[in-house]
Amino acid sequence: MKQIYFLIVVLAGGVLSSCGRGGGDRGEVVGVPARSFRAEVPYGMVYIPGGSFLMGQTDQDVTFAQIAQTKQVTIPPFFMDQTETTNSQYKMFVNWVRDSIAISKYINDNKYYIQPQGGAAKSGNGKKYINWDYVKKNPIWNTKKGQANNSQKLQGMYYQGDDRVFDRDEVDVRVLKYNYSLYTLRDAANYHNDKSKKRSDFIFRDTVPVYPDTLVWLSDFSYAANEPMVEAYFSHPAFRNYPVVGVTWRQARAYTVWRTRYNDAYKNKRHLPLRAPYSLPTEAEFEYAARGGRIGTDYPWGGPYIKNAKGCLLANFKPGRGNYTDDGGAYTVSVRSYFPNDYGLYNMAGNVAEWTLSAFDESASTFVHDQAPTFNYEAKATDPEVLKRKVVRGGSWKDIGYFLQNSTRSYEYQDTAKSYIGFRCVTHYLGRDIKDKR
């Protein structure tokens, strides 16, 4: 009888230990099976190692603003775009939005949609999904490859009536809007004990016009003949590798959301682990990256001077009393102009100032944490203007040298577009250090 009882125990133990990984774990907790992960440096980005630095003014506060008090802070590792976002890169976003609207609203053709098994161009939830592989091979705006029937369908995308010039078909940029959703994780953390809140209460939804405001080249300057920049800067291939300008903070953030989803679609199709979402850098990340690992320097290239030993200017800004061309360009220049800093980042000072994720508050350094500090605020349309300020860093082609310093803080309103403000993206490294073995 005792022998039978022992046999039952052994069999039961065998059943229990066979759960999980098919019996291969020998009854040990070894973790769920997962594909091995190997860190990759995203295209066009550089790795910024984590570290601590003294954030804030390293030189005299010549404006006596007292808004950049020094503070020792720590920044986790992340990836950052080598250059400012170019016209060409941003145009890829604009074209994606344009084609999505054209296909979903004006072209009723199932060939442009993914065809699941069964032939219906719909997913299980009834929504259609565009087949971008087909679109790339059969552009909807190309009438030379059997797409001539699309030209009539797309008339609703063009300016109509008196808005037309010489009766040309030109896309009405006012219809180019991008819808997206984001989790407001800070709000979720603040209210996570509030049982009356639902998940939907922490989802932020926005609709953003994506086309840059090209008229900023005139509206930013009184009595300046900048019409050629209005007409050509974003549209002409001569400027394809120049930094995109005329984008608001909201447009810049919408671009980061689209870029995340664009990469996620590729990774999901191949069952690969996803990256951390793209975003704008916090102002602490921007200053840390701009310093390039150097301690106590005024500019990204190090040292207290904007000229090198040969007398050459090291950035695109407003030297002297307005000698704009002395640095090599009257306006913006190519995003790979001048030498990169020690992290391999171009134009962290000059060319265009850059949006950051952080909201602007004069006293932010006194209350933000010293670990990955930032002050964020999701401003509503009804909020006063003072709550819609976002930190701008780096200085631009029309600024004097003071604004090029690593520590100089400035701001602009989130719905404002300027001819001297652009942006670049970051995505956070998932782990301790890229050199670690996985």
CSV table of N, CA, C and O in Angstrom, one decimal, residues 154-219:
chain,number,residue,atom,x,y,z
A,154,LEU,N,-8.8,62.1,-57.0
A,154,LEU,CA,-8.0,62.9,-56.0
A,154,LEU,C,-8.3,64.4,-56.1
A,154,LEU,O,-7.6,65.2,-55.4
A,155,GLN,N,-9.2,64.8,-56.9
A,155,GLN,CA,-9.5,66.2,-57.1
A,155,GLN,C,-9.9,66.9,-55.7
A,155,GLN,O,-9.6,68.0,-55.5
A,156,GLY,N,-10.5,66.1,-54.8
A,156,GLY,CA,-10.9,66.6,-53.5
A,156,GLY,C,-9.7,67.0,-52.6
A,156,GLY,O,-9.9,67.7,-51.7
A,157,MET,N,-8.5,66.5,-53.0
A,157,MET,CA,-7.3,66.8,-52.2
A,157,MET,C,-6.7,68.1,-52.7
A,157,MET,O,-5.8,68.7,-52.0
A,158,TYR,N,-7.2,68.7,-53.8
A,158,TYR,CA,-6.5,69.9,-54.3
A,158,TYR,C,-7.3,71.2,-54.0
A,158,TYR,O,-8.5,71.1,-53.6
A,159,TYR,N,-6.6,72.3,-54.1
A,159,TYR,CA,-7.3,73.6,-53.9
A,159,TYR,C,-8.3,73.7,-55.0
A,159,TYR,O,-8.2,73.2,-56.1
A,160,GLN,N,-9.4,74.3,-54.6
A,160,GLN,CA,-10.6,74.4,-55.5
A,160,GLN,C,-10.9,75.9,-55.8
A,160,GLN,O,-10.6,76.8,-55.0
A,161,GLY,N,-11.6,76.1,-56.9
A,161,GLY,CA,-12.1,77.4,-57.3
A,161,GLY,C,-11.1,78.5,-57.3
A,161,GLY,O,-10.0,78.4,-57.9
A,162,ASP,N,-11.4,79.6,-56.6
A,162,ASP,CA,-10.5,80.8,-56.6
A,162,ASP,C,-9.1,80.5,-55.9
A,162,ASP,O,-8.2,81.4,-56.0
A,163,ASP,N,-9.0,79.4,-55.2
A,163,ASP,CA,-7.8,79.1,-54.5
A,163,ASP,C,-6.7,78.5,-55.5
A,163,ASP,O,-5.6,78.4,-55.1
A,164,ARG,N,-7.1,78.2,-56.7
A,164,ARG,CA,-6.2,77.6,-57.7
A,164,ARG,C,-5.4,78.7,-58.4
A,164,ARG,O,-5.9,79.8,-58.6
A,165,VAL,N,-4.2,78.4,-58.7
A,165,VAL,CA,-3.3,79.3,-59.4
A,165,VAL,C,-2.9,78.7,-60.7
A,165,VAL,O,-2.4,77.6,-60.8
A,166,PHE,N,-3.2,79.4,-61.8
A,166,PHE,CA,-3.0,78.9,-63.2
A,166,PHE,C,-3.6,77.5,-63.4
A,166,PHE,O,-3.1,76.7,-64.2
A,167,ASP,N,-4.7,77.2,-62.7
A,167,ASP,CA,-5.5,76.0,-62.8
A,167,ASP,C,-4.6,74.8,-62.5
A,167,ASP,O,-4.8,73.7,-63.1
A,168,ARG,N,-3.6,74.9,-61.7
A,168,ARG,CA,-2.7,73.8,-61.4
A,168,ARG,C,-3.3,72.9,-60.3
A,168,ARG,O,-4.1,73.4,-59.4
A,169,ASP,N,-3.1,71.6,-60.3
A,169,ASP,CA,-3.5,70.7,-59.2
A,169,ASP,C,-2.4,70.8,-58.1
A,169,ASP,O,-1.3,70.2,-58.3
A,170,GLU,N,-2.8,71.4,-57.0
A,170,GLU,CA,-1.9,71.5,-55.9
A,170,GLU,C,-2.6,71.0,-54.6
A,170,GLU,O,-3.8,71.4,-54.4
A,171,VAL,N,-1.9,70.2,-53.9
A,171,VAL,CA,-2.6,69.6,-52.7
A,171,VAL,C,-2.9,70.7,-51.7
A,171,VAL,O,-2.1,71.5,-51.4
A,172,ASP,N,-4.1,70.7,-51.2
A,172,ASP,CA,-4.6,71.6,-50.2
A,172,ASP,C,-4.0,71.2,-48.8
A,172,ASP,O,-4.4,70.2,-48.2
A,173,VAL,N,-2.9,71.9,-48.4
A,173,VAL,CA,-2.2,71.4,-47.2
A,173,VAL,C,-3.1,71.5,-45.9
A,173,VAL,O,-2.7,70.9,-44.9
A,174,ARG,N,-4.2,72.2,-46.0
A,174,ARG,CA,-5.0,72.3,-44.8
A,174,ARG,C,-5.7,71.0,-44.5
A,174,ARG,O,-6.2,70.8,-43.3
A,175,VAL,N,-5.8,70.1,-45.5
A,175,VAL,CA,-6.5,68.8,-45.2
A,175,VAL,C,-5.5,67.8,-44.6
A,175,VAL,O,-5.9,66.7,-44.2
A,176,LEU,N,-4.2,68.1,-44.6
A,176,LEU,CA,-3.2,67.1,-44.1
A,176,LEU,C,-3.1,67.2,-42.6
A,176,LEU,O,-2.4,68.0,-42.0
A,177,LYS,N,-3.9,66.3,-41.9
A,177,LYS,CA,-3.9,66.3,-40.5
A,177,LYS,C,-3.6,64.9,-40.0
A,177,LYS,O,-4.1,63.9,-40.6
A,178,TYR,N,-2.9,64.8,-38.9
A,178,TYR,CA,-2.5,63.5,-38.3
A,178,TYR,C,-3.2,63.3,-36.9
A,178,TYR,O,-3.1,64.2,-36.1
A,179,ASN,N,-3.9,62.2,-36.8
A,179,ASN,CA,-4.6,61.9,-35.6
A,179,ASN,C,-3.8,60.8,-34.8
A,179,ASN,O,-3.3,59.9,-35.4
A,180,TYR,N,-3.6,61.1,-33.5
A,180,TYR,CA,-2.8,60.1,-32.7
A,180,TYR,C,-3.3,60.1,-31.3
A,180,TYR,O,-4.0,61.0,-30.8
A,181,SER,N,-2.8,59.1,-30.6
A,181,SER,CA,-3.2,59.0,-29.1
A,181,SER,C,-1.9,58.7,-28.4
A,181,SER,O,-1.0,58.0,-28.9
A,182,LEU,N,-1.8,59.2,-27.1
A,182,LEU,CA,-0.7,58.9,-26.2
A,182,LEU,C,-1.2,58.6,-24.8
A,182,LEU,O,-2.2,59.1,-24.4
A,183,TYR,N,-0.4,57.8,-24.1
A,183,TYR,CA,-0.7,57.6,-22.7
A,183,TYR,C,-0.1,58.7,-21.9
A,183,TYR,O,1.1,59.0,-22.1
A,184,THR,N,-0.8,59.4,-21.1
A,184,THR,CA,-0.2,60.4,-20.2
A,184,THR,C,0.1,59.7,-18.9
A,184,THR,O,-0.6,59.7,-17.9
A,185,LEU,N,1.3,59.1,-18.9
A,185,LEU,CA,1.7,58.2,-17.8
A,185,LEU,C,1.9,59.0,-16.5
A,185,LEU,O,1.7,58.5,-15.4
A,186,ARG,N,2.3,60.3,-16.6
A,186,ARG,CA,2.4,61.1,-15.4
A,186,ARG,C,1.1,61.2,-14.7
A,186,ARG,O,0.9,61.1,-13.4
A,187,ASP,N,0.0,61.5,-15.5
A,187,ASP,CA,-1.3,61.6,-14.9
A,187,ASP,C,-1.8,60.3,-14.3
A,187,ASP,O,-2.4,60.2,-13.2
A,188,ALA,N,-1.4,59.2,-15.0
A,188,ALA,CA,-1.8,57.9,-14.5
A,188,ALA,C,-1.1,57.6,-13.2
A,188,ALA,O,-1.7,57.0,-12.3
A,189,ALA,N,0.1,58.0,-13.0
A,189,ALA,CA,0.8,57.8,-11.8
A,189,ALA,C,0.3,58.6,-10.7
A,189,ALA,O,0.2,58.2,-9.5
A,190,ASN,N,-0.1,59.9,-11.0
A,190,ASN,CA,-0.7,60.7,-10.0
A,190,ASN,C,-2.1,60.3,-9.5
A,190,ASN,O,-2.4,60.6,-8.3
A,191,TYR,N,-2.8,59.6,-10.3
A,191,TYR,CA,-4.2,59.2,-9.9
A,191,TYR,C,-4.4,57.7,-9.9
A,191,TYR,O,-5.5,57.2,-9.9
A,192,HIS,N,-3.3,57.0,-9.7
A,192,HIS,CA,-3.4,55.5,-9.8
A,192,HIS,C,-4.2,54.9,-8.6
A,192,HIS,O,-4.7,53.8,-8.7
A,193,ASN,N,-4.3,55.7,-7.6
A,193,ASN,CA,-5.1,55.2,-6.4
A,193,ASN,C,-6.6,55.7,-6.5
A,193,ASN,O,-7.4,55.4,-5.6
A,194,ASP,N,-6.9,56.4,-7.5
A,194,ASP,CA,-8.3,57.0,-7.6
A,194,ASP,C,-9.1,55.9,-8.4
A,194,ASP,O,-8.9,55.8,-9.6
A,195,LYS,N,-10.0,55.2,-7.7
A,195,LYS,CA,-10.7,54.1,-8.3
A,195,LYS,C,-11.8,54.6,-9.3
A,195,LYS,O,-12.3,53.8,-10.1
A,196,SER,N,-12.1,55.9,-9.3
A,196,SER,CA,-13.1,56.5,-10.2
A,196,SER,C,-12.5,56.7,-11.6
A,196,SER,O,-13.2,56.9,-12.5
A,197,LYS,N,-11.2,56.6,-11.7
A,197,LYS,CA,-10.5,56.9,-13.0
A,197,LYS,C,-10.5,55.6,-13.8
A,197,LYS,O,-10.3,54.5,-13.3
A,198,LYS,N,-10.7,55.8,-15.1
A,198,LYS,CA,-10.5,54.7,-16.1
A,198,LYS,C,-9.3,54.9,-16.9
A,198,LYS,O,-8.7,56.0,-16.9
A,199,ARG,N,-8.9,53.9,-17.6
A,199,ARG,CA,-7.7,53.9,-18.5
A,199,ARG,C,-7.9,55.0,-19.5
A,199,ARG,O,-6.9,55.8,-19.8
A,200,SER,N,-9.1,55.2,-20.0
A,200,SER,CA,-9.3,56.2,-21.1
A,200,SER,C,-9.1,57.6,-20.5
A,200,SER,O,-8.9,58.6,-21.3
A,201,ASP,N,-9.2,57.8,-19.2
A,201,ASP,CA,-8.9,59.1,-18.6
A,201,ASP,C,-7.5,59.6,-18.8
A,201,ASP,O,-7.2,60.8,-18.7
A,202,PHE,N,-6.6,58.6,-19.1
A,202,PHE,CA,-5.2,58.9,-19.2
A,202,PHE,C,-4.7,58.8,-20.6
A,202,PHE,O,-3.5,58.6,-20.8
A,203,ILE,N,-5.6,58.8,-21.6
A,203,ILE,CA,-5.2,58.7,-23.0
A,203,ILE,C,-5.4,60.1,-23.6
A,203,ILE,O,-6.5,60.6,-23.6
A,204,PHE,N,-4.3,60.7,-24.1
A,204,PHE,CA,-4.4,62.0,-24.7
A,204,PHE,C,-4.6,61.8,-26.2
A,204,PHE,O,-3.8,61.0,-26.8
A,205,ARG,N,-5.5,62.5,-26.8
A,205,ARG,CA,-5.8,62.4,-28.2
A,205,ARG,C,-5.6,63.8,-28.9
A,205,ARG,O,-6.1,64.8,-28.3
A,206,ASP,N,-5.0,63.8,-30.0
A,206,ASP,CA,-4.8,65.1,-30.7
A,206,ASP,C,-4.9,64.9,-32.2
A,206,ASP,O,-4.6,63.9,-32.8
A,207,THR,N,-5.3,66.0,-32.9
A,207,THR,CA,-5.3,66.1,-34.3
A,207,THR,C,-4.5,67.3,-34.7
A,207,THR,O,-4.8,68.4,-34.3
A,208,VAL,N,-3.4,67.1,-35.5
A,208,VAL,CA,-2.4,68.1,-35.7
A,208,VAL,C,-2.3,68.3,-37.2
A,208,VAL,O,-2.0,67.3,-38.0
A,209,PRO,N,-2.4,69.5,-37.7
A,209,PRO,CA,-2.0,69.8,-39.1
A,209,PRO,C,-0.5,69.6,-39.2
A,209,PRO,O,0.3,70.1,-38.4
A,210,VAL,N,0.0,68.9,-40.3
A,210,VAL,CA,1.4,68.5,-40.3
A,210,VAL,C,2.2,69.3,-41.2
A,210,VAL,O,3.5,69.3,-41.1
A,211,TYR,N,1.6,70.1,-42.1
A,211,TYR,CA,2.5,70.8,-43.1
A,211,TYR,C,3.1,72.0,-42.4
A,211,TYR,O,2.5,72.7,-41.7
A,212,PRO,N,4.4,72.2,-42.6
A,212,PRO,CA,5.1,73.3,-42.0
A,212,PRO,C,4.5,74.7,-42.5
A,212,PRO,O,4.0,74.8,-43.6
A,213,ASP,N,4.6,75.7,-41.6
A,213,ASP,CA,4.2,77.0,-42.0
A,213,ASP,C,5.3,77.7,-42.7
A,213,ASP,O,6.3,78.2,-42.1
A,214,THR,N,5.3,77.7,-44.0
A,214,THR,CA,6.3,78.3,-44.8
A,214,THR,C,6.4,79.8,-44.8
A,214,THR,O,7.4,80.4,-45.1
A,215,LEU,N,5.3,80.4,-44.3
A,215,LEU,CA,5.2,81.9,-44.3
A,215,LEU,C,6.0,82.5,-43.1
A,215,LEU,O,6.1,83.7,-43.0
A,216,VAL,N,6.6,81.6,-42.3
A,216,VAL,CA,7.3,82.1,-41.2
A,216,VAL,C,8.5,82.9,-41.6
A,216,VAL,O,9.0,83.8,-40.9
A,217,TRP,N,9.0,82.6,-42.9
A,217,TRP,CA,10.2,83.4,-43.4
A,217,TRP,C,9.8,84.8,-43.6
A,217,TRP,O,10.7,85.7,-43.7
A,218,LEU,N,8.5,85.1,-43.7
A,218,LEU,CA,8.1,86.5,-43.8
A,218,LEU,C,7.6,87.1,-42.5
A,218,LEU,O,7.9,88.2,-42.1
A,219,SER,N,6.8,86.3,-41.8
A,219,SER,CA,6.2,86.8,-40.6
A,219,SER,C,7.2,87.0,-39.5
A,219,SER,O,6.9,87.8,-38.6
